[in-house]
XYZ file of C-alpha atoms in Angstrom:
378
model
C 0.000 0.000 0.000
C 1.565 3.778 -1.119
C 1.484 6.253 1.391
C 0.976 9.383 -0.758
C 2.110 12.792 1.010
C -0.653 15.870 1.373
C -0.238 16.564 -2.232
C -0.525 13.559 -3.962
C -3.450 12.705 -1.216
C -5.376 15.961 -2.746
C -5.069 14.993 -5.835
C -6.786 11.802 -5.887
C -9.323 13.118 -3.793
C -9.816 15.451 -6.255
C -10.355 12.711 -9.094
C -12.754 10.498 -6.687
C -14.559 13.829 -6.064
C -14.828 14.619 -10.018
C -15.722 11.085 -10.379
C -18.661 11.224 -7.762
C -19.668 14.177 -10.241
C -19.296 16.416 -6.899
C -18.572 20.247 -6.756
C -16.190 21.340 -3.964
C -19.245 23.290 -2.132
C -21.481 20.124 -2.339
C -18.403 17.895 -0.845
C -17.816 20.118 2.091
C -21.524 20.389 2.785
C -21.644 16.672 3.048
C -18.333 16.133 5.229
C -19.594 18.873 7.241
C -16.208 21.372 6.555
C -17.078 25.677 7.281
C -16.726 25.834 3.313
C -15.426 24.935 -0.352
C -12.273 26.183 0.593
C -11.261 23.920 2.764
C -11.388 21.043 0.352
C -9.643 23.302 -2.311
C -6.944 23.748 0.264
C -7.050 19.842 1.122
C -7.008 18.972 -2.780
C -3.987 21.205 -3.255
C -2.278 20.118 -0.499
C -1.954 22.805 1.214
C -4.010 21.898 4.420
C -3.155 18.249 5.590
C -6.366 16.301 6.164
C -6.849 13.794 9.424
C -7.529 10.231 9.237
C -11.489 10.942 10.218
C -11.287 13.560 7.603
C -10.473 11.416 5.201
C -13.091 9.282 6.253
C -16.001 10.775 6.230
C -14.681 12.147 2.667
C -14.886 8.882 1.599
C -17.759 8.294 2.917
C -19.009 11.282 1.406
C -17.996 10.315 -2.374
C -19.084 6.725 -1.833
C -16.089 4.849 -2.237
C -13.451 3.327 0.498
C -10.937 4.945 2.266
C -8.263 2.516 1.181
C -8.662 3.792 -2.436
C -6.677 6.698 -1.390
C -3.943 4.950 -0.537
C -3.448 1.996 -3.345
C -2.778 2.426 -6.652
C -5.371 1.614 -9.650
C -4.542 -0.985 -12.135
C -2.192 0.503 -15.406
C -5.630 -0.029 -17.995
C -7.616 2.088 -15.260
C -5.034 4.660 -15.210
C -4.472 4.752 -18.365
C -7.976 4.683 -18.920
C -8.741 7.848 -17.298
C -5.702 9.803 -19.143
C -6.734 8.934 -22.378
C -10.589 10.810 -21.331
C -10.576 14.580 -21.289
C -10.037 16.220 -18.505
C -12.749 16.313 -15.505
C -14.799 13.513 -16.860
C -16.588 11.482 -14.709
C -16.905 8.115 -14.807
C -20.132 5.669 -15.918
C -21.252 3.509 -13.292
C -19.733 0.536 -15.055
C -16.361 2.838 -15.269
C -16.894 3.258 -11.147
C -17.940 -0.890 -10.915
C -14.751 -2.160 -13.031
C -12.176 0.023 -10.886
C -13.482 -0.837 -7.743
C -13.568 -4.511 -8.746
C -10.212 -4.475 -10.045
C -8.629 -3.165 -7.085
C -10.748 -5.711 -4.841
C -9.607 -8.454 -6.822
C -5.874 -7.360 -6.858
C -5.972 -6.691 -3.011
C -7.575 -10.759 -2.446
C -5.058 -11.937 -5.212
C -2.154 -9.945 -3.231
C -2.588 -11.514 0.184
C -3.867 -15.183 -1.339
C -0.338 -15.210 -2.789
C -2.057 -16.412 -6.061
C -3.070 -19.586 -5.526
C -6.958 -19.568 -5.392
C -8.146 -17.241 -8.215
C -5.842 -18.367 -11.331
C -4.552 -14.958 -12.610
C -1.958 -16.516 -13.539
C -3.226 -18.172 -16.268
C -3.789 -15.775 -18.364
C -3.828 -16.974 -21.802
C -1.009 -15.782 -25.181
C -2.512 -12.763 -26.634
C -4.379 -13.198 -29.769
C -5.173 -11.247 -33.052
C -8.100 -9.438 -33.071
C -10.257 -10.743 -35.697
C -10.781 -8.699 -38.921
C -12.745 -11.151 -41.182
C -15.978 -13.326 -40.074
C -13.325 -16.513 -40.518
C -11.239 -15.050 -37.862
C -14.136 -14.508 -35.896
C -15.125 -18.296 -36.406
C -11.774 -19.316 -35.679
C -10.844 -17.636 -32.693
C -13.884 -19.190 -30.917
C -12.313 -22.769 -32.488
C -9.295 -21.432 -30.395
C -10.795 -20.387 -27.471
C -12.625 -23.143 -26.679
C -9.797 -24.770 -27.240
C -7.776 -22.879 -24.373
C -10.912 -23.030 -22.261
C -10.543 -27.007 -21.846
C -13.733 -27.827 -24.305
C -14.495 -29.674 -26.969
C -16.344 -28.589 -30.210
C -19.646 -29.762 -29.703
C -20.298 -29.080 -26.161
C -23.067 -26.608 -24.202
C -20.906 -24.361 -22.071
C -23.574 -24.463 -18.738
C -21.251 -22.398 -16.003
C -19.733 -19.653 -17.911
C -18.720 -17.526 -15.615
C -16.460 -20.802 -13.962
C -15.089 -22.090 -17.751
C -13.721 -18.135 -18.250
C -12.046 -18.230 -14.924
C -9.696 -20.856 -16.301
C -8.195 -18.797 -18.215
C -8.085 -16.127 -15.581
C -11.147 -13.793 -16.383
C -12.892 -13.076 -13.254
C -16.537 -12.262 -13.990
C -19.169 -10.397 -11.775
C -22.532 -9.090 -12.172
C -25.140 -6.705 -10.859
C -28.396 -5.191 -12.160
C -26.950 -1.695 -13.084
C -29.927 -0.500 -14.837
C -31.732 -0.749 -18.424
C -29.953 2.247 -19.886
C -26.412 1.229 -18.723
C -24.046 -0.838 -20.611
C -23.861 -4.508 -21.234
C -20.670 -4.955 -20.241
C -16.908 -4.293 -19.532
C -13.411 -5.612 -18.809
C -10.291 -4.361 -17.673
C -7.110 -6.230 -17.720
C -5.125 -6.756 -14.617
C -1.401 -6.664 -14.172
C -2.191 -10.878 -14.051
C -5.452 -11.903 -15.357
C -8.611 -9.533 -15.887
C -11.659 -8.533 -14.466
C -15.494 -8.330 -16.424
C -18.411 -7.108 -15.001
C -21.985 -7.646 -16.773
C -24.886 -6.224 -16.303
C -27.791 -8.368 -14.929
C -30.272 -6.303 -15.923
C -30.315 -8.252 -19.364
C -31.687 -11.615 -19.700
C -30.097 -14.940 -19.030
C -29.211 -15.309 -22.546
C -27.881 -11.805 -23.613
C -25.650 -11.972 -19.822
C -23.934 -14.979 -21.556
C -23.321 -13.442 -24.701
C -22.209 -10.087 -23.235
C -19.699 -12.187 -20.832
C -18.527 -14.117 -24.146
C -18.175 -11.258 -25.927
C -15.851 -9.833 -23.234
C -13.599 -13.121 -23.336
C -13.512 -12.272 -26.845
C -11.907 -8.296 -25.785
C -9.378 -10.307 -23.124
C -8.166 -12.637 -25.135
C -7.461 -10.076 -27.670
C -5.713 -8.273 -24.509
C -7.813 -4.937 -25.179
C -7.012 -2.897 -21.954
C -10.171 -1.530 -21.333
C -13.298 -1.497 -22.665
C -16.956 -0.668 -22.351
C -19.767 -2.470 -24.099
C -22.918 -1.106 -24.485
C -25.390 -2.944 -26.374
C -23.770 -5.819 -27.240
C -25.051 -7.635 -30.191
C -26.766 -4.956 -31.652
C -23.683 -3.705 -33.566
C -23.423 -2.842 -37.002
C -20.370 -4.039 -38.948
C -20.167 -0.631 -40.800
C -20.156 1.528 -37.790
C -18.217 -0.582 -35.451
C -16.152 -3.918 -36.987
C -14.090 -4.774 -34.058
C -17.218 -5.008 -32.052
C -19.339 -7.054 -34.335
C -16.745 -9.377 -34.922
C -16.294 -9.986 -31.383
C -20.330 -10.628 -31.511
C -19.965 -13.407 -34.352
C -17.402 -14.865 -31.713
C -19.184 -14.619 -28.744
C -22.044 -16.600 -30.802
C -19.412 -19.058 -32.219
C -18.394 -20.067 -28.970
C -21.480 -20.707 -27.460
C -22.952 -22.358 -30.250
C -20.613 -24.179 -32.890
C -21.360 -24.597 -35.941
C -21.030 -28.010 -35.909
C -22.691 -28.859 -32.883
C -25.874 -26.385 -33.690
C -25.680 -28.212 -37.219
C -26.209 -31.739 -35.431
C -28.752 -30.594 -32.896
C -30.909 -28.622 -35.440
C -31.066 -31.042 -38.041
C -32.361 -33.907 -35.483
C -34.660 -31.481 -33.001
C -36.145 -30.224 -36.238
C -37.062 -33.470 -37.837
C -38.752 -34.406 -35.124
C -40.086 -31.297 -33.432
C -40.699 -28.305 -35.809
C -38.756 -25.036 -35.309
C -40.256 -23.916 -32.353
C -40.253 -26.919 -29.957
C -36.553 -27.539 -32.205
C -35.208 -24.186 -31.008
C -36.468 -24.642 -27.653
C -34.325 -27.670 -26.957
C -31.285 -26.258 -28.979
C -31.187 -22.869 -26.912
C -32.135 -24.349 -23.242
C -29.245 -26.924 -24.097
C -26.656 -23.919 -24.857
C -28.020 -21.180 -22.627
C -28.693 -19.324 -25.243
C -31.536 -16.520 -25.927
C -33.587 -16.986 -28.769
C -32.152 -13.528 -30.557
C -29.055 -15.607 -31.104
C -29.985 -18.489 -31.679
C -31.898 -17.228 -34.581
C -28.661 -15.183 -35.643
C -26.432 -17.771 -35.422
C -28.906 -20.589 -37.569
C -29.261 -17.534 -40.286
C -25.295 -16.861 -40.291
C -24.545 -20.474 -40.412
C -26.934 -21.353 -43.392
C -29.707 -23.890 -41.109
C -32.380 -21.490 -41.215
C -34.068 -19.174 -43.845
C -35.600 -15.902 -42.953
C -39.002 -17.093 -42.098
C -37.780 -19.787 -39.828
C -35.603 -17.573 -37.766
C -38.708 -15.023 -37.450
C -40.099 -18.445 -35.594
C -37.506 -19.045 -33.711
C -37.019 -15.129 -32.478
C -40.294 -14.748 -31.436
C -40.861 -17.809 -29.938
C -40.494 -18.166 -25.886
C -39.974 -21.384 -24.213
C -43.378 -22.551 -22.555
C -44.327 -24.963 -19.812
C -45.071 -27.537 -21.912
C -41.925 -27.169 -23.934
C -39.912 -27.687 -20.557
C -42.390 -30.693 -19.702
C -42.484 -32.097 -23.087
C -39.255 -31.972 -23.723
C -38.171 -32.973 -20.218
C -35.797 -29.915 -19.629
C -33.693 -29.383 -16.898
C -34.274 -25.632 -15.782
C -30.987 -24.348 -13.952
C -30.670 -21.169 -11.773
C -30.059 -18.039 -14.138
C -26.529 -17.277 -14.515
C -25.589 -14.187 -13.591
C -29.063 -13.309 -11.621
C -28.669 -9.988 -9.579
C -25.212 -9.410 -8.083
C -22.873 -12.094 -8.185
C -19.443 -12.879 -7.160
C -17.714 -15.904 -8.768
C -16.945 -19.479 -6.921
C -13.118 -18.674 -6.789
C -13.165 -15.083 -5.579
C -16.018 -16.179 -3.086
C -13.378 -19.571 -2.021
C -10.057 -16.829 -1.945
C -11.950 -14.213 0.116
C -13.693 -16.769 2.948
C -9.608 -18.689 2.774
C -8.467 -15.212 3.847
C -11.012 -15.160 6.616
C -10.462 -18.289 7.879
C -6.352 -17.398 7.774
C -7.213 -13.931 9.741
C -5.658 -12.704 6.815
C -9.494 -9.960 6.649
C -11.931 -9.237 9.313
C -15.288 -10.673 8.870
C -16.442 -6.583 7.693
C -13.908 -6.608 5.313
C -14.875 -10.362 3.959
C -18.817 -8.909 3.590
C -17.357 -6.208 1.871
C -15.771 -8.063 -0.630
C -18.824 -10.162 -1.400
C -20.924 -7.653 -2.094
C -23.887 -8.945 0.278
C -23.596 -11.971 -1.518
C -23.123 -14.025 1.765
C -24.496 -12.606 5.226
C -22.748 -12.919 8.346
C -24.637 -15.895 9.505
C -22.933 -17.480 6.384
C -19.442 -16.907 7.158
C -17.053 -19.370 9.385
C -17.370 -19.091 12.598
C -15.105 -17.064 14.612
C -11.618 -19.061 16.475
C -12.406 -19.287 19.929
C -9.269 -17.548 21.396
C -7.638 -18.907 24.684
C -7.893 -17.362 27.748
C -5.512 -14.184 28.079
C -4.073 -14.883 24.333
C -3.370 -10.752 24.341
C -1.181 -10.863 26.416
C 1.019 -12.986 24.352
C 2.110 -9.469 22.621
C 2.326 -7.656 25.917
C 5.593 -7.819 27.714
């Protein structure tokens, strides 16, 4: 952890400030200070601030204290100098740094063994033709440990092998899909719940496709919805995302037998429960791989899976991936190790979790020995 002098401490509470889209009158109002001019004086350096200062200033912006004191991940930082001047940040911006930094602090006391940064895969090429696009999913389901023709069920767990670390939280309609931001070891994405089931797993695919590619940092709003004339990169990266969830060759076999015996509706209700895929891309992907004509994937769009198509067709229905705020298995194993070490107090492990876990679901506490204090008191 740095330990910044007054100056350098006023200047990034200046930049959390901007961030929180604060004035300097609306700051001090909140932290209770006689005027703006005291957090001028504080952001220049000029007047030192106290530790409670600087805690109800945190407080005040909504972020922790600690961010004061560490330093942001190079793609943040870099990040924010590329953007003009005083701009604040989304709330996926704000989600991704604070993520990043979480994730760097658990990966820097669990030495590295529980959340496989390290395994961050060789960069790749960014694809510039639909074959690339095809063949990069070939090659990242290749790195990812699967086969050709099968479903990918836990997303979020087959990414972390390759040391993506993937949250989520509803973040609102309006906001983006989704966004990564690579790590010194390893990267960080954070989706949007908001979106269904379906368009979560595509987002999260398409952000593979952005870290394998080693793209520092990016936003996505919208994904799948991008036009190849306006934004190439990006659409590509949507024909991956789709290859990799749904092959060509396995969507080839499954189609040709569900339909046969089916029809296209009850047909693209088996094929898109069995890859977890919405029915927007499934109808894509069996127009952009040649199994379906226009009419049919009109059917298959506006078709939603019923009752009886689950009971008919005896489906398994899991628990929505990515539902509501979500932390992933090996973050969540890392952060409760570090509790169970006394590496983190149990605040500080419910902090990390995002409310994901109460209290009542943490390990209980070490019953300490009589007079073990005084063990440090001589």
């Amino acid at each position: 952890m740095a330990h910044p002098d007054a100056a350098a401490l006023g200047v990034r509470i200046r930049e959390a400030r901007v961030r929180a889209d604060l004035s300097q009158e609306e700051l001090a109002s909140r932290v209770g200070f006689s005027g703006h001019s005291v957090v001028a004086k504080i952001e220049t350096g000029v007047r030192k601030v106290s530790a409670l200062e600087l805690s109800d200033i945190a407080a005040a912006i909504g972020i922790h204290m600690i961010e004061f004191f560490e330093e942001p991940a190079p793609a943040i930082v870099s990040h924010r100098e590329s953007r003009t001047p005083g701009a604040t940040d989304s709330t996926v911006d704000a989600r991704l740094a604070l993520l990043a930094r979480e994730v760097e602090f658990v990966d820097s006391l669990d030495g590295g063994d529980g959340l496989g940064l390290e395994r961050g895969p060789q960069e790749q090429s960014a694809p510039t033709t639909v074959k690339e696009a095809e063949s990069l999913a070939a090659t990242a389901r290749a790195l990812l440990g699967l086969d050709s023709l099968e479903p990918i069920p836990h997303l979020v767990e087959v990414v972390g092998r390759v040391g993506l670390i993937a949250f989520s939280a509803d973040v609102g309609k309006d906001l983006a899909d989704a966004g990564t931001v690579l790590l010194r070891s390893g990267a960080v994405a954070f989706v949007n719940s908001h979106s269904n089931v379906g368009r979560r797993r595509l987002a999260l695919a398409h952000e593979l496709g952005h870290y394998l590619c080693a793209d520092d940092y990016v936003i996505d709003w919208r994904v799948d919805l991008y036009e190849p004339k306006t934004a190439p990169i990006e659409a590509l990266l949507d024909r991956f995302a789709r290859a990799l969830l749904l092959p060509a060759d396995a969507l080839e076999e499954a189609w040709a037998s569900r339909l046969e015996e089916h029809g296209p509706r009850r047909a693209a209700a088996w094929v898109a429960h069995h890859y977890r895929v919405d029915m927007a891309t499934l109808a894509r992907r069996l127009r952009e791989t040649g199994l379906a004509d226009h009419q049919t994937a009109g059917i298959v769009r506006s078709h939603r899976t019923t009752r009886s198509d689950i009971v008919e067709l005896d489906l398994y229905v899991p628990a929505e991936e990515m539902a509501g705020t979500t932390v992933p298995r090996s973050y969540e194993k890392a952060v409760l190790l570090l509790l169970e070490h006394e590496r983190i107090s149990r605040e500080r492990a419910l902090d990390l979790l995002q409310g994901t876990l109460g209290d009542d679901d943490l390990p209980a506490p070490r019953t300490r020995r009589d007079g073990e204090i005084w063990k440090y008191v001589y």
